[in-house]
Amino acid sequence: MIKLEKLHKSYPIGKDSLHVLKGLDLHIKEGEFVSIMGSSGSGKSTLLNIVGLLDEHDEGKYYLNGQLIEKLDEKKAAILRNKFLGFVFQSFNLITYKNALENVALPLYYKGIGRKERQKIALKFLDKVGLKDRADHLPSELSGGEKQRVAIARALVTNPKVVLADEPTGALDSTTSHTIMELLKEINREGMTVFVITHEEDIAAETDRIVRLLDGVIISDVKTNKKATV
C-alpha cells in the first residue's frame, strides 16, 4: 500500500540545508496498523507530509497503492489524496462555523456529490463514531474527544484506503485517548490501513507495528503482540 525506497528529503536553511530524511526504506502493507515514533526533529512529520502528498521527496521512490508518486502538480496530488487518503490531526482542523454533519460532509462536496446525498452519507459516518445525536452541534459545543471523532468520521467519509493520523490523541486525556485508539482499531479491523504518528509509548503499543525514527533514519521496526500482521 505504501512503499518507500531510499527516500531523502532536505530543506534549505539560509545558505545551508537540513537533511531531514536520510534514505528511508519502509513498506506498509494493506490492512496494517502502524505507528511511527520519534522525538521532535526525528523526521516523522516530514514523513507523514510526504506519504500524505502534502510535500515532495528529493530522492528515492514512493509508491502509493502501486503507483509511483513523482512530479505531481497540486491538482493531481489533490485527486490522489481524495481517492486514497484520509487525515486526522491533533488539532482536529474542524471548520468552526460548520456543524459536525457539515464538517464530515465537506470532502464529499469536493467529490461533486449532491447536498442531500452528502448529508445522508455524513450522518452514517457520524453514527459510526457514535455521534449521530451531535450532528447539528458546532465544534465549540463538542468536547475534545467528540471533535476528534468528528475528524475521524470526516477522514472515513470518502472510503480512503489509508488513514493518516498525526498525533491523534495529543490533545486528549488518557481515557479519551483510549476511546480514539479503540475506534482506529475498529477501522483497521474492517480492513483499512492506519498510519499513526505519535510520541506516546502507550499509544504506539496499541498498534500492530512500531517504526522508530531518529535523525531521519529508521532505528527499529518491530511488530507488537497485538496481532500478527501479514
Coordinates of N, CA, C and O in Angstrom, one line a residue, residues 42-139:
S42 N 12.9 14.2 14.5 CA 13.3 12.9 14.0 C 13.0 12.7 12.6 O 13.5 11.8 11.9
G43 N 12.0 13.5 12.1 CA 11.6 13.4 10.7 C 10.2 12.8 10.5 O 9.7 12.6 9.4
K44 N 9.5 12.5 11.6 CA 8.2 11.8 11.5 C 7.1 12.7 10.8 O 6.3 12.2 10.0
S45 N 7.1 14.0 11.1 CA 6.1 14.8 10.5 C 6.4 15.0 9.0 O 5.5 15.1 8.2
T46 N 7.7 15.1 8.7 CA 8.1 15.2 7.2 C 7.7 14.0 6.5 O 7.2 14.0 5.4
L47 N 7.9 12.8 7.1 CA 7.5 11.5 6.5 C 6.0 11.5 6.3 O 5.5 11.1 5.2
L48 N 5.2 11.9 7.3 CA 3.7 12.0 7.1 C 3.3 12.9 6.0 O 2.5 12.6 5.2
N49 N 4.0 14.1 5.9 CA 3.6 15.0 4.8 C 3.9 14.4 3.4 O 3.2 14.7 2.5
I50 N 5.0 13.7 3.3 CA 5.4 13.1 2.0 C 4.4 11.9 1.7 O 3.8 11.9 0.6
V51 N 4.1 11.1 2.7 CA 3.2 10.0 2.4 C 1.8 10.6 2.1 O 1.0 10.0 1.3
G52 N 1.4 11.7 2.8 CA 0.1 12.3 2.6 C 0.0 13.2 1.4 O -1.0 13.9 1.2
L53 N 1.1 13.2 0.6 CA 1.1 14.0 -0.7 C 1.0 15.5 -0.4 O 0.5 16.3 -1.2
L54 N 1.4 15.9 0.8 CA 1.4 17.4 1.1 C 2.8 18.0 0.9 O 3.0 19.2 1.0
D55 N 3.8 17.1 0.6 CA 5.1 17.6 0.4 C 5.8 16.6 -0.6 O 5.3 15.4 -0.7
E56 N 6.9 17.0 -1.2 CA 7.5 16.1 -2.2 C 8.9 15.7 -1.6 O 9.5 16.4 -0.9
H57 N 9.3 14.4 -2.0 CA 10.6 14.0 -1.6 C 11.7 14.5 -2.6 O 11.3 14.8 -3.7
D58 N 12.9 14.4 -2.2 CA 14.0 14.9 -3.1 C 14.6 13.8 -4.0 O 14.8 13.9 -5.2
E59 N 14.8 12.6 -3.3 CA 15.4 11.5 -4.0 C 14.7 10.2 -3.5 O 14.0 10.2 -2.4
G60 N 14.9 9.1 -4.2 CA 14.3 7.9 -3.9 C 12.9 7.7 -4.5 O 12.5 8.5 -5.4
K61 N 12.2 6.7 -4.1 CA 10.9 6.3 -4.8 C 9.8 6.2 -3.7 O 10.1 5.6 -2.6
Y62 N 8.6 6.6 -4.1 CA 7.4 6.5 -3.2 C 6.3 5.9 -4.1 O 5.9 6.4 -5.1
Y63 N 5.8 4.7 -3.6 CA 4.7 4.1 -4.3 C 3.5 4.1 -3.4 O 3.6 3.7 -2.2
L64 N 2.4 4.6 -3.9 CA 1.1 4.5 -3.2 C 0.1 3.7 -3.9 O -0.2 4.0 -5.1
N65 N -0.3 2.6 -3.3 CA -1.2 1.6 -4.0 C -0.7 1.2 -5.3 O -1.4 1.0 -6.3
G66 N 0.7 1.0 -5.3 CA 1.3 0.5 -6.6 C 1.7 1.6 -7.6 O 2.3 1.3 -8.6
Q67 N 1.3 2.8 -7.3 CA 1.5 3.9 -8.3 C 2.8 4.7 -7.8 O 2.8 5.1 -6.7
L68 N 3.7 4.9 -8.7 CA 4.9 5.7 -8.5 C 4.5 7.1 -8.4 O 3.9 7.7 -9.3
I69 N 4.8 7.7 -7.2 CA 4.5 9.1 -7.0 C 5.7 10.0 -7.3 O 6.7 10.0 -6.7
E70 N 5.5 10.8 -8.4 CA 6.6 11.7 -8.8 C 6.1 12.9 -9.6 O 5.2 12.7 -10.4
K71 N 6.7 14.0 -9.4 CA 6.3 15.2 -10.2 C 4.8 15.5 -10.3 O 4.3 15.7 -11.4
L72 N 4.1 15.4 -9.2 CA 2.7 15.7 -9.2 C 2.5 17.2 -9.1 O 3.1 17.8 -8.2
D73 N 1.6 17.7 -9.9 CA 1.2 19.1 -9.6 C 0.1 19.0 -8.5 O -0.4 18.0 -8.1
E74 N -0.3 20.2 -8.0 CA -1.2 20.2 -6.9 C -2.6 19.6 -7.2 O -3.2 18.9 -6.4
K75 N -3.0 19.7 -8.4 CA -4.3 19.2 -8.8 C -4.3 17.6 -8.8 O -5.2 17.0 -8.2
K76 N -3.2 17.1 -9.3 CA -3.1 15.6 -9.3 C -2.9 15.1 -7.9 O -3.5 14.0 -7.6
A77 N -2.1 15.8 -7.1 CA -1.9 15.4 -5.7 C -3.3 15.4 -5.0 O -3.6 14.5 -4.2
A78 N -4.1 16.4 -5.2 CA -5.4 16.6 -4.5 C -6.3 15.4 -4.9 O -7.0 14.9 -4.1
I79 N -6.3 15.0 -6.2 CA -7.1 13.9 -6.7 C -6.7 12.6 -6.0 O -7.6 11.9 -5.5
L80 N -5.4 12.4 -5.9 CA -4.9 11.2 -5.2 C -5.2 11.2 -3.7 O -5.6 10.1 -3.2
R81 N -5.0 12.3 -3.1 CA -5.4 12.4 -1.7 C -6.8 12.1 -1.4 O -7.2 11.4 -0.5
N82 N -7.7 12.7 -2.3 CA -9.1 12.5 -2.1 C -9.5 11.0 -2.4 O -10.5 10.5 -1.8
K83 N -8.8 10.4 -3.2 CA -9.1 9.0 -3.6 C -8.6 8.0 -2.6 O -9.3 7.0 -2.3
F84 N -7.4 8.2 -2.1 CA -6.7 7.2 -1.3 C -6.6 7.5 0.2 O -6.4 6.6 1.0
L85 N -6.6 8.8 0.6 CA -6.1 9.1 1.9 C -7.2 9.9 2.7 O -7.9 10.7 2.2
G86 N -7.2 9.5 4.0 CA -8.0 10.3 5.0 C -7.1 10.8 6.1 O -6.2 10.1 6.5
F87 N -7.3 12.0 6.5 CA -6.4 12.7 7.5 C -7.1 12.9 8.8 O -8.2 13.4 8.9
V88 N -6.3 12.7 9.9 CA -6.8 13.0 11.3 C -5.6 13.8 11.9 O -4.5 13.3 12.0
F89 N -5.9 15.0 12.5 CA -4.9 15.8 13.0 C -5.1 16.0 14.5 O -6.2 16.0 15.0
Q90 N -4.0 16.3 15.2 CA -4.0 16.6 16.6 C -5.0 17.8 17.0 O -5.7 17.7 18.0
S91 N -4.9 18.8 16.1 CA -5.7 20.0 16.4 C -7.1 19.9 15.7 O -7.8 20.9 15.7
F92 N -7.5 18.7 15.3 CA -8.9 18.4 14.8 C -9.1 19.0 13.4 O -9.7 18.4 12.5
N93 N -8.7 20.3 13.2 CA -8.9 21.0 11.9 C -10.3 21.0 11.4 O -10.6 20.9 10.2
L94 N -11.2 21.2 12.4 CA -12.6 21.3 12.0 C -12.9 22.8 11.7 O -12.3 23.7 12.2
I95 N -13.9 23.0 10.8 CA -14.3 24.4 10.4 C -15.3 24.9 11.5 O -16.3 24.3 11.7
T96 N -14.9 25.9 12.2 CA -15.6 26.4 13.4 C -17.0 26.8 13.2 O -17.9 26.6 14.1
Y97 N -17.4 27.3 12.0 CA -18.7 27.8 11.7 C -19.6 26.8 11.1 O -20.8 27.0 10.7
K98 N -19.1 25.5 10.9 CA -19.9 24.5 10.4 C -20.2 23.4 11.4 O -19.3 23.1 12.3
N99 N -21.4 22.9 11.5 CA -21.7 21.9 12.5 C -21.0 20.5 12.2 O -20.4 20.4 11.1
A100 N -21.2 19.6 13.0 CA -20.5 18.3 12.9 C -20.8 17.6 11.6 O -20.0 17.1 10.8
L101 N -22.1 17.6 11.2 CA -22.6 17.0 10.0 C -21.9 17.7 8.8 O -21.4 17.0 7.8
E102 N -21.9 19.0 8.8 CA -21.3 19.7 7.6 C -19.8 19.5 7.5 O -19.3 19.4 6.4
N103 N -19.1 19.4 8.7 CA -17.7 19.1 8.6 C -17.4 17.8 8.0 O -16.5 17.6 7.2
V104 N -18.2 16.8 8.4 CA -18.0 15.4 7.9 C -18.3 15.4 6.4 O -17.6 14.7 5.6
A105 N -19.3 16.1 6.0 CA -19.8 16.1 4.6 C -18.8 16.8 3.6 O -18.9 16.6 2.4
L106 N -18.0 17.7 4.2 CA -17.2 18.5 3.3 C -16.4 17.8 2.2 O -16.4 18.2 1.1
P107 N -15.6 16.7 2.5 CA -14.9 16.0 1.5 C -15.8 15.5 0.3 O -15.3 15.4 -0.8
L108 N -17.0 15.3 0.6 CA -17.9 14.8 -0.4 C -18.3 15.9 -1.4 O -18.6 15.7 -2.5
Y109 N -18.3 17.1 -0.8 CA -18.6 18.3 -1.7 C -17.5 18.4 -2.8 O -17.9 18.6 -4.0
Y110 N -16.3 18.1 -2.4 CA -15.2 18.2 -3.4 C -15.2 17.0 -4.4 O -14.5 17.0 -5.4
K111 N -16.0 16.0 -4.0 CA -16.2 14.9 -5.0 C -17.4 15.1 -5.9 O -17.7 14.3 -6.7
G112 N -18.1 16.2 -5.7 CA -19.2 16.6 -6.6 C -20.5 15.9 -6.2 O -21.4 15.8 -7.1
I113 N -20.6 15.4 -5.0 CA -21.8 14.7 -4.6 C -22.8 15.7 -4.1 O -22.5 16.7 -3.4
G114 N -24.1 15.5 -4.5 CA -25.2 16.4 -4.2 C -25.4 16.6 -2.7 O -25.1 15.7 -1.9
R115 N -26.0 17.7 -2.3 CA -26.2 18.0 -0.9 C -26.9 17.0 -0.1 O -26.5 16.6 1.0
K116 N -28.0 16.5 -0.6 CA -28.9 15.6 0.1 C -28.1 14.3 0.3 O -28.1 13.7 1.4
E117 N -27.4 13.8 -0.7 CA -26.7 12.5 -0.6 C -25.5 12.7 0.4 O -25.1 11.8 1.1
R118 N -24.8 13.9 0.3 CA -23.7 14.2 1.2 C -24.2 14.1 2.7 O -23.5 13.5 3.5
Q119 N -25.3 14.7 3.0 CA -25.8 14.7 4.3 C -26.1 13.2 4.8 O -25.9 12.9 6.0
K120 N -26.7 12.5 3.9 CA -27.1 11.1 4.2 C -25.8 10.3 4.5 O -25.8 9.5 5.5
I121 N -24.8 10.4 3.7 CA -23.6 9.6 3.9 C -22.9 10.1 5.2 O -22.4 9.3 6.0
A122 N -22.8 11.5 5.4 CA -22.1 12.0 6.5 C -22.8 11.6 7.8 O -22.1 11.2 8.8
L123 N -24.1 11.5 7.8 CA -24.8 11.1 9.0 C -24.5 9.6 9.4 O -24.4 9.2 10.5
K124 N -24.3 8.8 8.3 CA -24.0 7.4 8.5 C -22.6 7.3 9.2 O -22.5 6.5 10.1
F125 N -21.7 8.1 8.8 CA -20.3 8.0 9.4 C -20.3 8.7 10.8 O -19.5 8.2 11.7
L126 N -21.1 9.7 11.0 CA -21.2 10.2 12.4 C -21.8 9.1 13.3 O -21.4 9.0 14.5
D127 N -22.8 8.4 12.8 CA -23.3 7.3 13.6 C -22.3 6.2 13.9 O -22.2 5.7 15.0
K128 N -21.4 6.0 12.9 CA -20.3 5.0 13.1 C -19.4 5.3 14.2 O -18.9 4.5 14.9
V129 N -19.2 6.7 14.4 CA -18.3 7.1 15.5 C -19.1 7.5 16.8 O -18.6 8.0 17.7
G130 N -20.4 7.1 16.8 CA -21.2 7.3 18.0 C -21.7 8.8 18.2 O -22.0 9.2 19.3
L131 N -21.8 9.6 17.2 CA -22.1 11.0 17.3 C -23.3 11.5 16.5 O -23.4 12.6 16.2
K132 N -24.1 10.5 16.1 CA -25.3 10.9 15.3 C -26.1 11.9 16.0 O -26.7 12.9 15.3
D133 N -26.2 11.9 17.3 CA -27.1 12.8 18.1 C -26.4 14.2 18.2 O -27.0 15.1 18.8
R134 N -25.2 14.3 17.8 CA -24.5 15.6 17.9 C -24.3 16.3 16.5 O -23.5 17.2 16.4
A135 N -25.0 15.8 15.6 CA -24.8 16.2 14.2 C -25.0 17.7 14.0 O -24.3 18.3 13.1
D136 N -25.9 18.3 14.7 CA -26.1 19.8 14.5 C -25.3 20.7 15.5 O -25.6 21.9 15.6
H137 N -24.4 20.1 16.2 CA -23.6 20.9 17.1 C -22.3 21.5 16.4 O -21.7 20.8 15.6
L138 N -22.0 22.7 16.8 CA -20.8 23.3 16.3 C -19.6 22.7 17.0 O -19.7 22.2 18.2
P139 N -18.4 22.8 16.5 CA -17.2 22.3 17.2 C -17.0 22.9 18.6 O -16.6 22.2 19.5

